[in-house]
Coordinates of C-alpha atoms in Angstrom, one line a residue:
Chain A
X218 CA -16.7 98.5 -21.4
X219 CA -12.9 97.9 -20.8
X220 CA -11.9 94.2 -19.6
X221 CA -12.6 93.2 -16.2
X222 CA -9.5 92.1 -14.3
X223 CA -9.0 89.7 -11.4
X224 CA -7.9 92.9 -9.6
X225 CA -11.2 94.9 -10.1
X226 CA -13.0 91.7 -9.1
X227 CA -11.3 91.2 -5.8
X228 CA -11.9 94.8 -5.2
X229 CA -15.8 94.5 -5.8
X230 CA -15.5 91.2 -3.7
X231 CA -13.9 92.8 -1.1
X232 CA -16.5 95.8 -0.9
X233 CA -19.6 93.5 -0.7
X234 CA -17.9 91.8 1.9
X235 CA -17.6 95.5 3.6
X236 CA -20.8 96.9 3.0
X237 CA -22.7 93.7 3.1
X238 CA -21.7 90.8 5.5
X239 CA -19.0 92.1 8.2
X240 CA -19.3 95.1 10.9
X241 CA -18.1 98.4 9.9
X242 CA -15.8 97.9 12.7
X243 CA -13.8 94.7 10.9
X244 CA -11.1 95.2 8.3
X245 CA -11.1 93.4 5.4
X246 CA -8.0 91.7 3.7
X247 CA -7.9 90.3 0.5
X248 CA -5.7 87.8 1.1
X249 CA -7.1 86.7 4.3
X250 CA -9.0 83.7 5.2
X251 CA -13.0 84.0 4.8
X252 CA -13.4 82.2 7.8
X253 CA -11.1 84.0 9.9
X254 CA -13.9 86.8 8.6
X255 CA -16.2 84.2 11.0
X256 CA -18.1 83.4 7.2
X257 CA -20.7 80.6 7.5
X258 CA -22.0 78.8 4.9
X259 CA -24.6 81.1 4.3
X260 CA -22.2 83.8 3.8
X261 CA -20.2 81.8 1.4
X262 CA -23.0 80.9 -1.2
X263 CA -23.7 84.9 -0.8
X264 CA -20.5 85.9 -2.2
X265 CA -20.7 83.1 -5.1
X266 CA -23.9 84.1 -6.3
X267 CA -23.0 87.9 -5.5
X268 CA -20.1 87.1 -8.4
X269 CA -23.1 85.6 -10.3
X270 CA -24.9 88.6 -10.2
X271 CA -22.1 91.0 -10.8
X272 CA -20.3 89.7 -13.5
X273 CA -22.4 87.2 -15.0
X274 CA -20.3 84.5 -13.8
X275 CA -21.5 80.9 -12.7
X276 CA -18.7 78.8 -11.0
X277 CA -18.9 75.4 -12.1
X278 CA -19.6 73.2 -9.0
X279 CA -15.7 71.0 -9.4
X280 CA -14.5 74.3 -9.2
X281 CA -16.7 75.3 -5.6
X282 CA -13.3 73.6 -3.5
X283 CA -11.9 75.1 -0.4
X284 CA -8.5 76.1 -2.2
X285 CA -10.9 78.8 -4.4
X286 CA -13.3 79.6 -1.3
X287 CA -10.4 80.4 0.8
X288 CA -9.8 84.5 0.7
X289 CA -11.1 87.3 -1.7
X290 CA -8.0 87.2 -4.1
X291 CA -8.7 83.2 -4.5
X292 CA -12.1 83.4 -5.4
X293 CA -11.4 86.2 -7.4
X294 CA -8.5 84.1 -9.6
X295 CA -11.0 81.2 -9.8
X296 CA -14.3 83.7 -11.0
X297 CA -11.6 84.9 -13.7
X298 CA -12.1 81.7 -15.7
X299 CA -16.0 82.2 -15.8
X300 CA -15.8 85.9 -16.9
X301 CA -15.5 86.5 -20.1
Chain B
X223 CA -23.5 101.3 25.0
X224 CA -26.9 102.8 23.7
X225 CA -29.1 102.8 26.8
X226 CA -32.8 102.6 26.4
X227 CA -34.9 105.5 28.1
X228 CA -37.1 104.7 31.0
X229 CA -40.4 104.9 29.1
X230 CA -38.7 103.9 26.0
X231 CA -40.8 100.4 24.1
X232 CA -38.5 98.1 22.5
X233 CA -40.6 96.2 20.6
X234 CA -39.7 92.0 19.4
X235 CA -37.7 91.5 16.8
X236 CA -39.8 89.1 14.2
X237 CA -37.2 86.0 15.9
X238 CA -38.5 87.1 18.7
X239 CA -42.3 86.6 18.2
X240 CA -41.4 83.0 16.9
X241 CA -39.6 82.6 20.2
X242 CA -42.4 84.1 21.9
X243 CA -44.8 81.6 20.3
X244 CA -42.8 78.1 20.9
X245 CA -43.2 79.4 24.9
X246 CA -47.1 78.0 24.2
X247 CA -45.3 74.6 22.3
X248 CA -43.6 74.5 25.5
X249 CA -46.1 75.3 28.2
X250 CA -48.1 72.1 26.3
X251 CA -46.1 70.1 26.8
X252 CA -44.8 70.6 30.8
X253 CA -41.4 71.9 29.9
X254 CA -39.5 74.7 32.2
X255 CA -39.5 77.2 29.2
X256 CA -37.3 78.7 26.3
X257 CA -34.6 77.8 28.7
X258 CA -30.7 78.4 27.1
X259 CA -27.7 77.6 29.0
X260 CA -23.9 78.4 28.7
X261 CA -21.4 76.8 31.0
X262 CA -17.7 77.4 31.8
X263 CA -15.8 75.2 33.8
X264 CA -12.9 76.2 35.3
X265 CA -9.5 75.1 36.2
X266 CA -9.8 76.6 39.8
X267 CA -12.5 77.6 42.3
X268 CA -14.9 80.5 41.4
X269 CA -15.4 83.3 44.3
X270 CA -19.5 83.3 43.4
X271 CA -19.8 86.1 45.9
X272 CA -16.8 88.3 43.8
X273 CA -18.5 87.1 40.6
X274 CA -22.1 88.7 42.0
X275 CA -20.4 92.3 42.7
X276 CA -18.6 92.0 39.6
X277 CA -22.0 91.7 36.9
X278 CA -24.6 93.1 39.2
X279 CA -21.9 96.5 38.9
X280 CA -21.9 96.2 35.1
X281 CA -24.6 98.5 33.3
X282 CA -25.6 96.3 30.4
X283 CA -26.4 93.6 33.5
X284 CA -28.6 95.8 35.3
X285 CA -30.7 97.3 32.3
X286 CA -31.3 93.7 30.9
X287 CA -32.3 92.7 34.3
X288 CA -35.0 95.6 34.6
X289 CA -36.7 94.7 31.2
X290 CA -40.4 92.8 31.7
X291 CA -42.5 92.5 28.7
X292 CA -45.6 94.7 27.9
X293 CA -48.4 94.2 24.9
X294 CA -49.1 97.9 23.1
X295 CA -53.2 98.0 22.8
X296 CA -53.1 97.9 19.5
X297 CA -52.3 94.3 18.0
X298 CA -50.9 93.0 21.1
X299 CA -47.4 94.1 19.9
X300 CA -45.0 92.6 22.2
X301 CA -42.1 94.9 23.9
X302 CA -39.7 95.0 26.4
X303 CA -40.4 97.8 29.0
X304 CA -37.6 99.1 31.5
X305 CA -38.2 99.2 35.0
X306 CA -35.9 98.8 38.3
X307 CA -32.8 97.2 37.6
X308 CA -32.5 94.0 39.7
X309 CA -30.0 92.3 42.1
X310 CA -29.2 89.0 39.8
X311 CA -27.6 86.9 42.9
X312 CA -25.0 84.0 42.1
X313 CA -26.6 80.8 43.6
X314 CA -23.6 78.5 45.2
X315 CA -23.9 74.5 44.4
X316 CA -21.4 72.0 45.7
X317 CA -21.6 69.4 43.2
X318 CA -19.8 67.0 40.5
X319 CA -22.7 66.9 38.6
X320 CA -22.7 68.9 35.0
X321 CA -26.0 70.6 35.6
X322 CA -27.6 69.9 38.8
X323 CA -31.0 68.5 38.2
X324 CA -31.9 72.0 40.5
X325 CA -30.7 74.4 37.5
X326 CA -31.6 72.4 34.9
X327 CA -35.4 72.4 35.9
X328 CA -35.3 75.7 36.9
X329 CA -38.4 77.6 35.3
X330 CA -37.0 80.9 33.8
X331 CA -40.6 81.7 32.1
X332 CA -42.3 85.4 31.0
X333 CA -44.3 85.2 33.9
X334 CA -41.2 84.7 36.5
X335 CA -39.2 87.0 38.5
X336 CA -35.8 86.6 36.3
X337 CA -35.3 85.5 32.8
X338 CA -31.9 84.6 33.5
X339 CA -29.7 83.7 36.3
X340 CA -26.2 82.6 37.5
X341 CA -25.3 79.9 39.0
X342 CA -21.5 78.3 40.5
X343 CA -20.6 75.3 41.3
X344 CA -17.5 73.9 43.5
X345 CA -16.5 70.7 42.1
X346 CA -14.0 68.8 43.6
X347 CA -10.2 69.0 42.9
X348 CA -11.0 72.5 43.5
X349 CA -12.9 72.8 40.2
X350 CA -15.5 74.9 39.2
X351 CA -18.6 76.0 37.1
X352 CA -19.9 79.2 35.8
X353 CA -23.4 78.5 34.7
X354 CA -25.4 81.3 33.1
X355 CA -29.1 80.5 32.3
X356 CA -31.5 82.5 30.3
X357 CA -35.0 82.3 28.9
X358 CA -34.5 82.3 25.0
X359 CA -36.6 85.7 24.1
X360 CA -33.9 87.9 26.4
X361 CA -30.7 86.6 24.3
X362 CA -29.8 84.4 21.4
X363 CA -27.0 82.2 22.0
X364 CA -24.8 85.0 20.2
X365 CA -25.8 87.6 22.3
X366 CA -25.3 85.2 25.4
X367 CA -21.6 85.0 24.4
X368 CA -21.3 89.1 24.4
X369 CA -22.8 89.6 27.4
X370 CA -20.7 87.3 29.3
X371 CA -17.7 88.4 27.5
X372 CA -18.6 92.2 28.6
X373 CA -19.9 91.5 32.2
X374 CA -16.9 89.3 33.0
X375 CA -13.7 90.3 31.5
X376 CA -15.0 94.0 30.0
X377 CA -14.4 93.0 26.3
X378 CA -15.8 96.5 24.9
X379 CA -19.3 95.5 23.0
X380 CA -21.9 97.1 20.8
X381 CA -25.2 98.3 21.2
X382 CA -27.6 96.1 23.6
X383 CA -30.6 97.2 21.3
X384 CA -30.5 98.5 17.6
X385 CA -32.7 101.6 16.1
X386 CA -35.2 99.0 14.3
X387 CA -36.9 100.6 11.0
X388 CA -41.0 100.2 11.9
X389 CA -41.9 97.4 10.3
X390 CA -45.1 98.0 7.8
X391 CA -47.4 96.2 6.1
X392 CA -45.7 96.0 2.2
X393 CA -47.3 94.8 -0.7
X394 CA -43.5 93.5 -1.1
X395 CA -43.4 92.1 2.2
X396 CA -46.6 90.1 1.6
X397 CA -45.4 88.4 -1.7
X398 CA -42.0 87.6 -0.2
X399 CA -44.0 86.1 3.2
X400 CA -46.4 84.5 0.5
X401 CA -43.4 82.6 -1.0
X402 CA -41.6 81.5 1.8
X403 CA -44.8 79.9 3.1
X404 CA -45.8 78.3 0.0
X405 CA -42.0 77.0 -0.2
X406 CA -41.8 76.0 3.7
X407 CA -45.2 73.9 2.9
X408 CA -43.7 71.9 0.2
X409 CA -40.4 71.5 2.2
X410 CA -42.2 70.3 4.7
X411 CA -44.8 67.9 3.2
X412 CA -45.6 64.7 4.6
X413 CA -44.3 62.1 5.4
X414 CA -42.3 63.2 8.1
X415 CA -40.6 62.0 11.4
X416 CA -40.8 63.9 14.4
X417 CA -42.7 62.2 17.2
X418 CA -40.0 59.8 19.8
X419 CA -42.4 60.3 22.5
X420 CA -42.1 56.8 24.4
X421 CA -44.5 58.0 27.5
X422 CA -47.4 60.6 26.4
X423 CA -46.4 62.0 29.9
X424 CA -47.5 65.4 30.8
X425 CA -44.2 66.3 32.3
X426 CA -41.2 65.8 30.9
X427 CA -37.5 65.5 32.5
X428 CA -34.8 67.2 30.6
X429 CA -31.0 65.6 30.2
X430 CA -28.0 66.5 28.3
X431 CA -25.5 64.6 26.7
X432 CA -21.6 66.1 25.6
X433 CA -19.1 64.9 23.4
X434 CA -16.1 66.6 23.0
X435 CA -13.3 66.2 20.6
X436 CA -9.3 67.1 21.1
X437 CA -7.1 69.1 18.9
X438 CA -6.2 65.7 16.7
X439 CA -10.1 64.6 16.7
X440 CA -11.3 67.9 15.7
X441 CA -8.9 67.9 12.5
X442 CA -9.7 64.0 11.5
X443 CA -13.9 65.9 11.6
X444 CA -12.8 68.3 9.4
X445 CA -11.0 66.4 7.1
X446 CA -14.6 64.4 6.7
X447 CA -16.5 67.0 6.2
X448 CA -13.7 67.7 2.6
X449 CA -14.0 64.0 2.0
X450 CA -17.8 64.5 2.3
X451 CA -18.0 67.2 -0.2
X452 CA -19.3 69.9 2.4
X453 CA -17.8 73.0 0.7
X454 CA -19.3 75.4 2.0
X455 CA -18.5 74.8 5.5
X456 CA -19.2 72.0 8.2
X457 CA -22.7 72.7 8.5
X458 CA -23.6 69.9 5.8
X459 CA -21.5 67.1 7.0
X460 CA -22.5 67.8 10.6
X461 CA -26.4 68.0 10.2
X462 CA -26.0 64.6 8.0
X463 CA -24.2 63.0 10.7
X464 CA -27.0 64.2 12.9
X465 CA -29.5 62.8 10.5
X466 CA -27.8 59.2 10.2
X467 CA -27.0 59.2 14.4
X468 CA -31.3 59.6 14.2
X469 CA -32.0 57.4 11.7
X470 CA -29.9 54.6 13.4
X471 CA -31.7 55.1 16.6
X472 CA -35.4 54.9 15.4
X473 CA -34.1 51.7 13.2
X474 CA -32.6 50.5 16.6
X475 CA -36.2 50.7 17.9
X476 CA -38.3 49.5 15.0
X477 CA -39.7 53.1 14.3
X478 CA -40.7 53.6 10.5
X479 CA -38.0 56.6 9.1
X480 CA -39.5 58.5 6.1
X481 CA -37.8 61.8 5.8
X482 CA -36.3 64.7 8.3
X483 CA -37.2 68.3 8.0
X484 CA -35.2 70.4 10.0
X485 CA -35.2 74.0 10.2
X486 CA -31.3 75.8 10.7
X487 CA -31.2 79.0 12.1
X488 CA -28.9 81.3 10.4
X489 CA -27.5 84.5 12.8
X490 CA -28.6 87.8 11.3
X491 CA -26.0 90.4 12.9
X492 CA -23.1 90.8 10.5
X493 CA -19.9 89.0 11.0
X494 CA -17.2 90.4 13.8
X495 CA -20.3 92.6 15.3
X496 CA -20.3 93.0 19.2
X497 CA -24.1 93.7 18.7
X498 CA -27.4 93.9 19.4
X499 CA -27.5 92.1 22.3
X500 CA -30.9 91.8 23.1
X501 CA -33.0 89.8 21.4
X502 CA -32.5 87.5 18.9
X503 CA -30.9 88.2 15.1
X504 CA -32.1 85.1 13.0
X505 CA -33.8 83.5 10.0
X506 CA -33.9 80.1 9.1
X507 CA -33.0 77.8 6.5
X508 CA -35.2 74.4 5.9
X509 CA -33.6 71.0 5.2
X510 CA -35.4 68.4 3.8
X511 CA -33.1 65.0 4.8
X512 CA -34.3 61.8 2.8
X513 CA -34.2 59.0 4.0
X514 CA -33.1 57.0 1.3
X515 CA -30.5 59.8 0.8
X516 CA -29.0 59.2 4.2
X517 CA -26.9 56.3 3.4
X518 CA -24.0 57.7 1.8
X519 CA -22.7 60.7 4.0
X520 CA -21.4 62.0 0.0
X521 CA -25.3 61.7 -1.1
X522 CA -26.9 63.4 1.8
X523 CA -24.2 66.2 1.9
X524 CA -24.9 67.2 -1.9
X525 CA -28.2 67.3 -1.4
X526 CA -27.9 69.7 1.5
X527 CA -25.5 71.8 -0.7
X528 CA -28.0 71.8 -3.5
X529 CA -31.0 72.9 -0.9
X530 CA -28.8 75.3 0.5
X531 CA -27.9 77.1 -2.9
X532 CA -31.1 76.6 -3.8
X533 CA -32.8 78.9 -0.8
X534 CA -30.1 81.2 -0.8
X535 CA -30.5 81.7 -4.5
X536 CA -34.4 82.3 -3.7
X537 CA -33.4 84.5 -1.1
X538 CA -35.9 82.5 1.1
X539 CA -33.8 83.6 4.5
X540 CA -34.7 86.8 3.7
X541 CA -37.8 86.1 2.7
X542 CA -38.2 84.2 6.3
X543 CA -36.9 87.2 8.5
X544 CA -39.6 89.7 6.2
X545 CA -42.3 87.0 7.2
X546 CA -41.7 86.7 10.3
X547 CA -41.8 90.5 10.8
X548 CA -45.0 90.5 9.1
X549 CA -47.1 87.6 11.4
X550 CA -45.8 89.3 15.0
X551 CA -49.1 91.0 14.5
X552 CA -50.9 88.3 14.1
X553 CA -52.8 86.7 17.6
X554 CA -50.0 84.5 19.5
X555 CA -52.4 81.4 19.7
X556 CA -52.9 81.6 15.8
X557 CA -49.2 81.9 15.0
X558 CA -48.3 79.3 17.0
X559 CA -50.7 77.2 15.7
X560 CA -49.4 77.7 12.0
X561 CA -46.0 76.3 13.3
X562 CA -47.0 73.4 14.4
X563 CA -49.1 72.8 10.8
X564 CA -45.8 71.0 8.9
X565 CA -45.9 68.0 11.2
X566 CA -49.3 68.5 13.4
X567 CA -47.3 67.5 17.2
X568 CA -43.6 68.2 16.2
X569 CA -42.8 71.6 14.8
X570 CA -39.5 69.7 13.0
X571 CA -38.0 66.3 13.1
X572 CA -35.1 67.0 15.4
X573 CA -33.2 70.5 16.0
X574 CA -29.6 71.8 15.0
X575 CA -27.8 74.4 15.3
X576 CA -24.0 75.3 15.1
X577 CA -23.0 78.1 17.5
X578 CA -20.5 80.7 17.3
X579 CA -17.0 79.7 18.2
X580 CA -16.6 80.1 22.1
X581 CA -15.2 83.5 22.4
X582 CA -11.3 84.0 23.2
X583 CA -12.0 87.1 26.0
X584 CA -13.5 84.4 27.8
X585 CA -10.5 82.1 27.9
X586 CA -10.2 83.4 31.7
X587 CA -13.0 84.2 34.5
X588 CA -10.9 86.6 37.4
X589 CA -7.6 85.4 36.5
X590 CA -8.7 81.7 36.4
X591 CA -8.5 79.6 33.4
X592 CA -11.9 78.1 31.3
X593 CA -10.6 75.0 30.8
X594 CA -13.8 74.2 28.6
X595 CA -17.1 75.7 27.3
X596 CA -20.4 74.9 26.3
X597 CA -23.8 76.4 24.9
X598 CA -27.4 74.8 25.3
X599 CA -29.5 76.0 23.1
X600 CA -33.3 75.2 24.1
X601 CA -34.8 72.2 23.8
X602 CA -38.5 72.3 22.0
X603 CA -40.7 69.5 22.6
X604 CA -41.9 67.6 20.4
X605 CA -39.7 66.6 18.9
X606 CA -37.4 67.0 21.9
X607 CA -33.7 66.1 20.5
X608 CA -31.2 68.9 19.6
X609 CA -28.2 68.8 18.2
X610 CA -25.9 71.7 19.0
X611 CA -22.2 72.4 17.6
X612 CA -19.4 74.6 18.8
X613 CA -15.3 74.7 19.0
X614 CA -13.7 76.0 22.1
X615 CA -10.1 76.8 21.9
X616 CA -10.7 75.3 18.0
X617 CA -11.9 72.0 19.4
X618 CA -15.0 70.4 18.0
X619 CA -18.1 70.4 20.8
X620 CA -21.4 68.8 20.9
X621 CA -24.2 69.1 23.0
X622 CA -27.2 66.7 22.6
X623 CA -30.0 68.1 24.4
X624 CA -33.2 65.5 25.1
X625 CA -35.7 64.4 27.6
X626 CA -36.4 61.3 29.3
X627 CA -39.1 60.3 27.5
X628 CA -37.6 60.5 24.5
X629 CA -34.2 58.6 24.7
X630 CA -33.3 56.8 28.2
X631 CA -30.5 57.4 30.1
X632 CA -28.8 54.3 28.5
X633 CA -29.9 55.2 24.9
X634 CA -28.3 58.8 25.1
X635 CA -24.7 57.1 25.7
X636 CA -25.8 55.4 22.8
X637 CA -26.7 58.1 21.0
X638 CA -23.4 60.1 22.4
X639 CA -20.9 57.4 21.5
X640 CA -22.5 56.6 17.7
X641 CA -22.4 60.4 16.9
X642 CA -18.6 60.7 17.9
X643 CA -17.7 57.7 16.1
X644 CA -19.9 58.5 13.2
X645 CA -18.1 62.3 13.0
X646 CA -15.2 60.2 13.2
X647 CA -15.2 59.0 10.2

C-alpha cells in the first residue's frame, strides 16, 4: 500500500462527512468551517474516531484544540502526525 | 412535500414512544402535557387575522393539523392517522406579559382537539408576539423551527414524514438494547438528586425564566467554554454551568447534593436537512455530573468530554435509538415504568438541551422584524427544572423552564442571575 497523504485523508474526511453526517442537499468544503456544517459535539468525536477507524490513527488529547477541529483540511494536517 | 395518503399509518418513531410514555410521567403529576413552545417577538404589531389565512393556506399546516393518533390491534403500535384538516385559529392577547399564564397552562394533550396552536400578542410600544405551542409527540423543537420557517416566510423544506424501514425484532437489535440498558443502569446508579419538590401538591404551576446575552456577552461565554477545555463544542461548559447553578441552589437550601445524571438528547436528522418534520429525530446521551467534580468548571468539563468519547466510542446513541425502536412494542404503562427505575420519582436530575440556532428565514414575520427568539422545550416533572440553550442572530439564549413548587418566584431570579454570571465567567 502506497503512503497515505494529507490530501487522500481530507478526501476520505470529506466523503464521510457526505455520505454520513450532512443532507445530500449541503455541499461540503474542505476548507470550510465544521460548524458552519451546523456539527455538534456529537458529530465532532464522529469524525475523530472515524479517522481512528480509517487509518488507525488516535489523536492525542493536547492535540483535540479548536485550531485542528476547525475544517476538513485542518484535521486532516493534524491526523497526518498520527499516521504512519 | 411527500403527502401522506388518506388511509396511509404513520407509525411513532422510537423518540416518539419515549415521548409518548413521559405523557403518563406527566398526567401523574397534574402538568398540562408534553407542552413545547417557540416565541418570536417582534419589532412591530402582528395582523393575527393575516397570520391565520397565511398558515391555515399552507399544505404542510393543514395535513399536520388532520393527524390524531390510532393503536394498530396488534401490540398497540401507536400511529398517526389523517383525517380532516382543521382551521388552526390565531387567538389575540393584549398583554406585556412573556407568556400569559392563559397559554402557558393551556392543555395541548392526545386526548384534546389540537396538538398545537397559535397565539399573538399586542404589547405595548406597538410590540408583538408570535407564540406557537405544540404537544411534544407532533414536533421536535427542530421540526418546530421548519415548520414555522415554511408556513411563514415559504423557506422550501423537506419531507414532513420519512419512508421508515419496518423495524424488526433482531438478534442484533436485542444485544445492542441489552447494552445500552446495562450501561444506562450503571450510569445511573444511586445516589442521585432529582427530587426539589417543596409542596407534594398535586397540581403544579409552570414559570419560565430567560436570560439573554449580547453580541459582546456571547463571545466572553465562548471564550469560557476554550478556557474550560470544552473542545468539542459548548455543550460541556454549558451543562457544567448548569450543574454548579444546581448545586448552588440545593446548597442554598440545605439539600444533600450527591451526584447529577442527566440524559442529553442528540438530533438524529443529518446536518443542513429541511426534514422529517413530524415527529421527533433523537437519541440520547447520559451524563453522570459528580459532585465532587463540580468544583472546578476545568474538572467537570473533562469529565463530560471523557463520558462523551466514551459513549460515542460505544456507539451507545445508536445503541439508544435501536432500543428505543425495540421497547415501542412493549405495553405503555410498562415502559414508562422502566424510565422512571434510575431514580424511582425523577426520571433525571434536571433536563438540558441545546437547540438548533434560531433559523435566519425567520429573521422577519410579514415584513416585520423578529427582534428576538426563543424555544421551550417541555418541562417533565419530577424533576421539573430545564435548562435550554440557543443563539438568535449568534447571541447566546437561555431558557430555564420550572414550576412553582420547585423554585419560588424569588429563587428563579436567583437562579437566572447566578447562571448568567456563572456563564460569565
Amino acid at each position: 500500500m502506497g503512503k497515505i497523504t494529507e490530501a487522500a485523508v481530507s478526501a476520505e474526511l470529506k466523503k464521510h462527512i457526505s455520505d454520513n453526517i450532512v443532507d445530500r442537499s449541503v455541499a461540503v468544503e474542505p476548507d470550510q468551517p465544521l460548524r458552519d456544517l451546523g456539527f455538534d459535539s456529537v458529530a465532532i468525536i464522529d469524525l475523530i474516531l472515524f479517522i481512528e477507524r480509517k487509518f488507525g490513527a488516535a489523536i492525542d488529547d493536547k492535540d483535540l484544540v479548536p485550531e485542528n477541529l476547525y475544517s476538513i483540511n485542518t484535521l486532516a494536517k493534524c491526523a497526518m502526525k498520527y499516521i504512519d | 412535500m411527500r403527502a401522506a395518503n388518506k388511509q396511509e399509518k404513520i407509525y411513532l418513531t422510537g423518540a416518539d414512544c419515549f415521548i409518548l410514555a413521559l405523557e403518563l410521567h406527566n398526567k401523574h403529576a397534574g402538568i398540562t402535557g408534553n407542552t413545547c413552545r417557540y416565541v418570536l417577538e417582534t419589532e412591530g404589531r402582528l395582523d393575527a387575522r393575516q397570520i391565520e389565512d397565511l398558515i391555515n393556506s399552507q399544505p404542510a399546516l393543514q395535513e399536520l393539523s388532520s393527524f390524531t393518533l390510532g393503536r394498530s390491534m396488534i401490540f398497540g403500535l401507536p400511529y398517526w392517522k389523517q383525517g380532516t384538516p382543521k382551521r388552526i385559529p390565531v387567538e389575540e392577547w393584549n398583554s406585556d406579559a412573556f407568556i400569559p399564564d392563559v397559554i402557558l397552562e393551556r392543555n395541548l394533550s392526545l386526548e384534546g382537539a389540537q396538538l398545537f396552536t397559535f397565539d399573538v400578542l399586542h404589547r405595548s410600544e406597538d410590540r408583538s408576539a408570535l407564540i406557537f405551542s405544540w404537544n411534544h409527540l407532533i414536533l421536535d423543537s427542530q421540526g418546530a423551527a421548519l415548520l414555522l420557517s415554511r408556513i411563514l416566510v415559504g423557506e422550501k423544506t423537506g419531507p414532513l414524514t420519512t419512508e421508515e424501514k419496518k423495524d424488526k425484532w433482531t438478534v442484533g437489535g436485542m444485544i445492542k438494547g441489552y447494552k445500552v440498558t446495562r450501561f444506562v443502569k450503571r450510569s445511573a446508579r444511586k445516589p442521585l438528586t432529582g427530587d426539589y419538590s417543596n409542596t407534594g401538591s398535586k397540581y403544579v404551576q409552570q414559570q419560565i425564566g430567560c436570560v439573554s446575552f449580547d453580541e459582546s456577552e456571547t463571545k466572553a461565554i465562548d471564550e469560557n467554554v476554550l478556557n474550560s477545555g470544552s473542545k468539542f463544542g459548548p455543550s460541556a461548559y454549558l451543562l457544567t454551568c448548569c450543574a454548579q447553578e444546581m448545586m448552588h441552589f440545593m446548597q442554598q437550601k440545605q439539600m444533600a447534593v450527591s451526584n447529577f445524571w442527566v440524559p442529553v438528547p442528540s438530533n438524529r436528522r443529518k446536518k443542513g436537512a429541511k426534514g422529517p418534520l413530524l415527529g421527533n429525530h433523537l437519541t440520547f446521551l447520559f451524563y453522570r455530573l459528580a459532585g465532587s467534580k463540580l468544583a472546578s468548571a476545568q474538572e467537570s468539563v473533562a469529565d463530560i468530554n471523557d463520558q462523551m468519547m466514551r459513549q460515542m466510542r460505544k456507539k451507545m446513541p445508536d445503541y439508544y435509538e435501536a432500543l428505543l425502536k425495540i421497547v415501542k412494542r412493549v405495553p405503555l404503562v410498562l415502559y414508562y415504568s422502566r424510565i422512571k427505575k434510575p431514580q424511582g420519582k425523577s426520571i433525571s436530575s434536571f433536563l438540558f438541551t441545546l437547540a438548533d440556532d434560531h433559523p435566519a428565514a425567520l429573521e422577519q414575520i410579514m415584513g416585520i422584524n423578529v427582534e428576538n427568539a426563543w424555544s421551550f422545550p417541555p418541562n417533565i416533572y419530577p424533576p421539573g427544572i430545564t435548562f435550554a440553550f440557543m443563539r438568535f442572530k449568534g447571541m447566546l439564549r437561555v431558557m430555564i423552564l420550572s414550576y412553582h413548587e420547585v423554585l419560588s418566584t424569588d429563587e428563579m431570579e436567583l437562579f437566572k442571575n447566578g447562571l448568567r454570571q456563572r456563564l460569565l465567567g
